Tab-separated table of C-alpha atoms in Angstrom:
chain	number	residue	atom	x	y	z
A	1	MET	CA	3.853	-86.706	-22.985
A	2	THR	CA	5.290	-89.786	-21.456
A	3	GLY	CA	4.005	-93.051	-20.174
A	4	HIS	CA	5.993	-93.161	-16.959
A	5	GLN	CA	4.142	-94.350	-13.870
A	6	SER	CA	3.547	-91.289	-11.717
A	7	PRO	CA	1.866	-90.141	-8.520
A	8	SER	CA	-1.886	-90.314	-7.973
A	9	ASP	CA	-2.150	-86.498	-7.737
A	10	PRO	CA	-3.252	-85.278	-11.214
A	11	ALA	CA	-1.466	-81.913	-10.901
A	12	ALA	CA	1.775	-83.660	-9.947
A	13	ARG	CA	1.420	-86.008	-12.941
A	14	VAL	CA	0.863	-83.043	-15.269
A	15	ARG	CA	3.884	-81.209	-13.876
A	16	ALA	CA	6.100	-84.318	-14.133
A	17	SER	CA	5.024	-84.946	-17.725
A	18	PHE	CA	5.376	-81.285	-18.698
A	19	GLU	CA	8.963	-81.262	-17.388
A	20	GLN	CA	9.776	-84.002	-19.907
A	21	GLN	CA	8.556	-81.987	-22.902
A	22	SER	CA	11.762	-80.672	-24.424
A	23	ILE	CA	9.779	-78.467	-26.837
A	24	MET	CA	8.332	-76.484	-23.911
A	25	ARG	CA	11.854	-75.949	-22.513
A	26	LEU	CA	13.046	-74.869	-25.957
A	27	LEU	CA	10.210	-72.330	-26.223
A	28	GLY	CA	10.611	-71.111	-22.629
A	29	ALA	CA	6.993	-71.999	-21.788
A	30	GLY	CA	5.841	-72.951	-18.309
A	31	LEU	CA	2.764	-74.198	-16.532
A	32	ASP	CA	0.677	-71.480	-14.937
A	33	VAL	CA	-2.659	-73.031	-13.860
A	34	VAL	CA	-3.230	-76.758	-13.316
A	35	GLU	CA	-6.735	-77.654	-12.121
A	36	PRO	CA	-9.051	-80.583	-12.849
A	37	GLY	CA	-10.097	-80.113	-16.472
A	38	ARG	CA	-8.066	-76.923	-16.991
A	39	VAL	CA	-4.450	-76.064	-17.759
A	40	ASP	CA	-2.876	-72.715	-18.662
A	41	ILE	CA	0.586	-72.433	-20.191
A	42	LEU	CA	2.512	-69.150	-20.053
A	43	LEU	CA	4.979	-68.143	-22.766
A	44	PRO	CA	6.951	-64.892	-22.420
A	45	TYR	CA	7.567	-62.910	-25.626
A	46	ARG	CA	10.736	-63.789	-27.515
A	47	ALA	CA	11.636	-62.214	-30.847
A	48	ASP	CA	13.085	-65.512	-32.097
A	49	LEU	CA	9.607	-67.116	-31.868
A	50	CYS	CA	8.014	-64.541	-34.158
A	51	GLN	CA	7.211	-64.477	-37.849
A	52	GLN	CA	8.307	-61.783	-40.308
A	53	ASN	CA	5.863	-59.123	-38.988
A	54	GLY	CA	6.908	-59.518	-35.367
A	55	PHE	CA	3.856	-61.542	-34.277
A	56	LEU	CA	4.159	-64.846	-32.441
A	57	HIS	CA	4.346	-67.511	-35.144
A	58	ALA	CA	1.153	-69.534	-35.668
A	59	GLY	CA	3.119	-72.750	-35.191
A	60	ILE	CA	4.206	-71.612	-31.735
A	61	SER	CA	0.654	-70.548	-30.813
A	62	THR	CA	-0.719	-73.938	-31.816
A	63	THR	CA	2.091	-75.772	-30.020
A	64	ILE	CA	1.269	-74.209	-26.660
A	65	ALA	CA	-2.490	-74.534	-27.313
A	66	ASP	CA	-2.052	-78.233	-28.131
A	67	SER	CA	-0.196	-78.888	-24.877
A	68	ALA	CA	-2.693	-76.867	-22.815
A	69	GLY	CA	-5.621	-78.856	-24.227
A	70	GLY	CA	-3.900	-82.204	-23.904
A	71	TYR	CA	-2.849	-81.565	-20.341
A	72	ALA	CA	-6.337	-80.310	-19.430
A	73	ALA	CA	-7.655	-83.729	-20.483
A	74	PHE	CA	-4.741	-85.469	-18.742
A	75	THR	CA	-5.771	-83.913	-15.393
A	76	LEU	CA	-8.857	-86.139	-15.490
A	77	PHE	CA	-6.973	-89.372	-16.256
A	78	GLY	CA	-5.732	-91.926	-13.748
A	79	PRO	CA	-2.219	-93.021	-12.833
A	80	GLY	CA	-0.617	-95.094	-15.572
A	81	GLU	CA	-2.648	-93.409	-18.325
A	82	ASP	CA	-1.281	-90.947	-20.833
A	83	VAL	CA	-2.610	-88.575	-23.480
A	84	LEU	CA	-2.081	-87.951	-27.174
A	85	THR	CA	-3.747	-85.451	-29.469
A	86	SER	CA	-5.706	-86.999	-32.317
A	87	GLU	CA	-7.058	-83.813	-33.883
A	88	PHE	CA	-7.261	-80.070	-33.490
A	89	LYS	CA	-8.859	-77.197	-35.354
A	90	MET	CA	-7.611	-73.688	-34.689
A	91	ASN	CA	-9.079	-70.346	-35.768
A	92	PHE	CA	-6.787	-67.315	-35.739
A	93	LEU	CA	-8.691	-64.231	-34.607
A	94	ALA	CA	-5.986	-61.567	-34.232
A	95	PRO	CA	-2.221	-61.185	-34.588
A	96	ALA	CA	-0.409	-62.529	-31.526
A	97	LYS	CA	1.384	-59.395	-30.330
A	98	GLY	CA	2.250	-58.919	-26.701
A	99	ASP	CA	4.770	-59.250	-23.912
A	100	ARG	CA	3.417	-62.688	-22.955
A	101	PHE	CA	1.015	-65.314	-24.237
A	102	VAL	CA	-1.286	-67.621	-22.301
A	103	ALA	CA	-2.650	-70.810	-23.816
A	104	SER	CA	-5.669	-72.169	-21.941
A	105	GLY	CA	-7.102	-75.644	-22.300
A	106	ARG	CA	-10.475	-76.599	-20.824
A	107	VAL	CA	-12.223	-79.949	-21.038
A	108	VAL	CA	-15.669	-79.522	-22.586
A	109	LYS	CA	-16.604	-83.229	-22.802
A	110	PRO	CA	-14.575	-85.866	-20.962
A	111	GLY	CA	-14.824	-89.435	-22.178
A	112	LYS	CA	-13.535	-92.927	-21.535
A	113	ARG	CA	-11.348	-92.807	-24.651
A	114	LEU	CA	-11.758	-89.332	-26.224
A	115	SER	CA	-12.003	-85.963	-24.510
A	116	ILE	CA	-12.990	-82.750	-26.288
A	117	CYS	CA	-11.214	-79.600	-25.149
A	118	GLN	CA	-11.574	-75.927	-25.994
A	119	VAL	CA	-8.281	-74.113	-26.366
A	120	GLU	CA	-7.530	-70.405	-26.514
A	121	VAL	CA	-4.396	-68.306	-26.790
A	122	HIS	CA	-4.439	-64.756	-25.441
A	123	ALA	CA	-1.723	-62.162	-26.048
A	124	TYR	CA	-1.114	-59.762	-23.172
A	125	GLU	CA	0.262	-56.216	-23.397
A	126	GLY	CA	0.521	-55.391	-19.717
A	127	GLU	CA	-2.916	-56.313	-18.384
A	128	GLN	CA	-4.717	-55.880	-21.738
A	129	ALA	CA	-5.591	-59.296	-23.217
A	130	THR	CA	-6.436	-60.069	-26.844
A	131	MET	CA	-7.764	-63.479	-27.843
A	132	CYS	CA	-5.629	-64.555	-30.796
A	133	VAL	CA	-6.555	-68.219	-31.233
A	134	ILE	CA	-9.589	-70.331	-30.391
A	135	GLY	CA	-9.996	-73.984	-31.215
A	136	LEU	CA	-11.163	-77.474	-30.397
A	137	LEU	CA	-8.867	-80.376	-29.617
A	138	THR	CA	-9.579	-84.075	-29.318
A	139	ALA	CA	-7.372	-85.819	-26.774
A	140	VAL	CA	-7.040	-89.610	-26.643
A	141	ARG	CA	-6.575	-91.501	-23.390
A	142	VAL	CA	-3.851	-94.123	-23.859
A	143	THR	CA	-2.324	-96.806	-21.685
A	144	PRO	CA	1.365	-97.188	-22.497
A	145	ARG	CA	2.561	-100.708	-23.290
């Protein structure tokens, strides 16, 4: 995420920052929900993002979960502030198999410097959702130099 000065609207700041994340473009991920304290990222299935058994690779799951949690915290920050992840812990509950994946980040405890976020990744087959990943993420509020 970048330190560029941006509009006062938190959703607009999230969208502007997200557009600068080349990894999200590479993966084909996009923002779905952007609300105060909550962000969802949508990733359509792609075979080239899977591991040897055809499931979404754990590294891809954690990448979209990391961004969802960080941006959820970022929605509560002011103009001129930015966000970095300082820590996350992920638990894998089920293989990530589906036609699309949704990573959700939700702020559990906002803070002046650190915000704690819950993150989840669900795999969807049609309308049937399976929670594949659940975790906690610590986001740090930073002021770029």
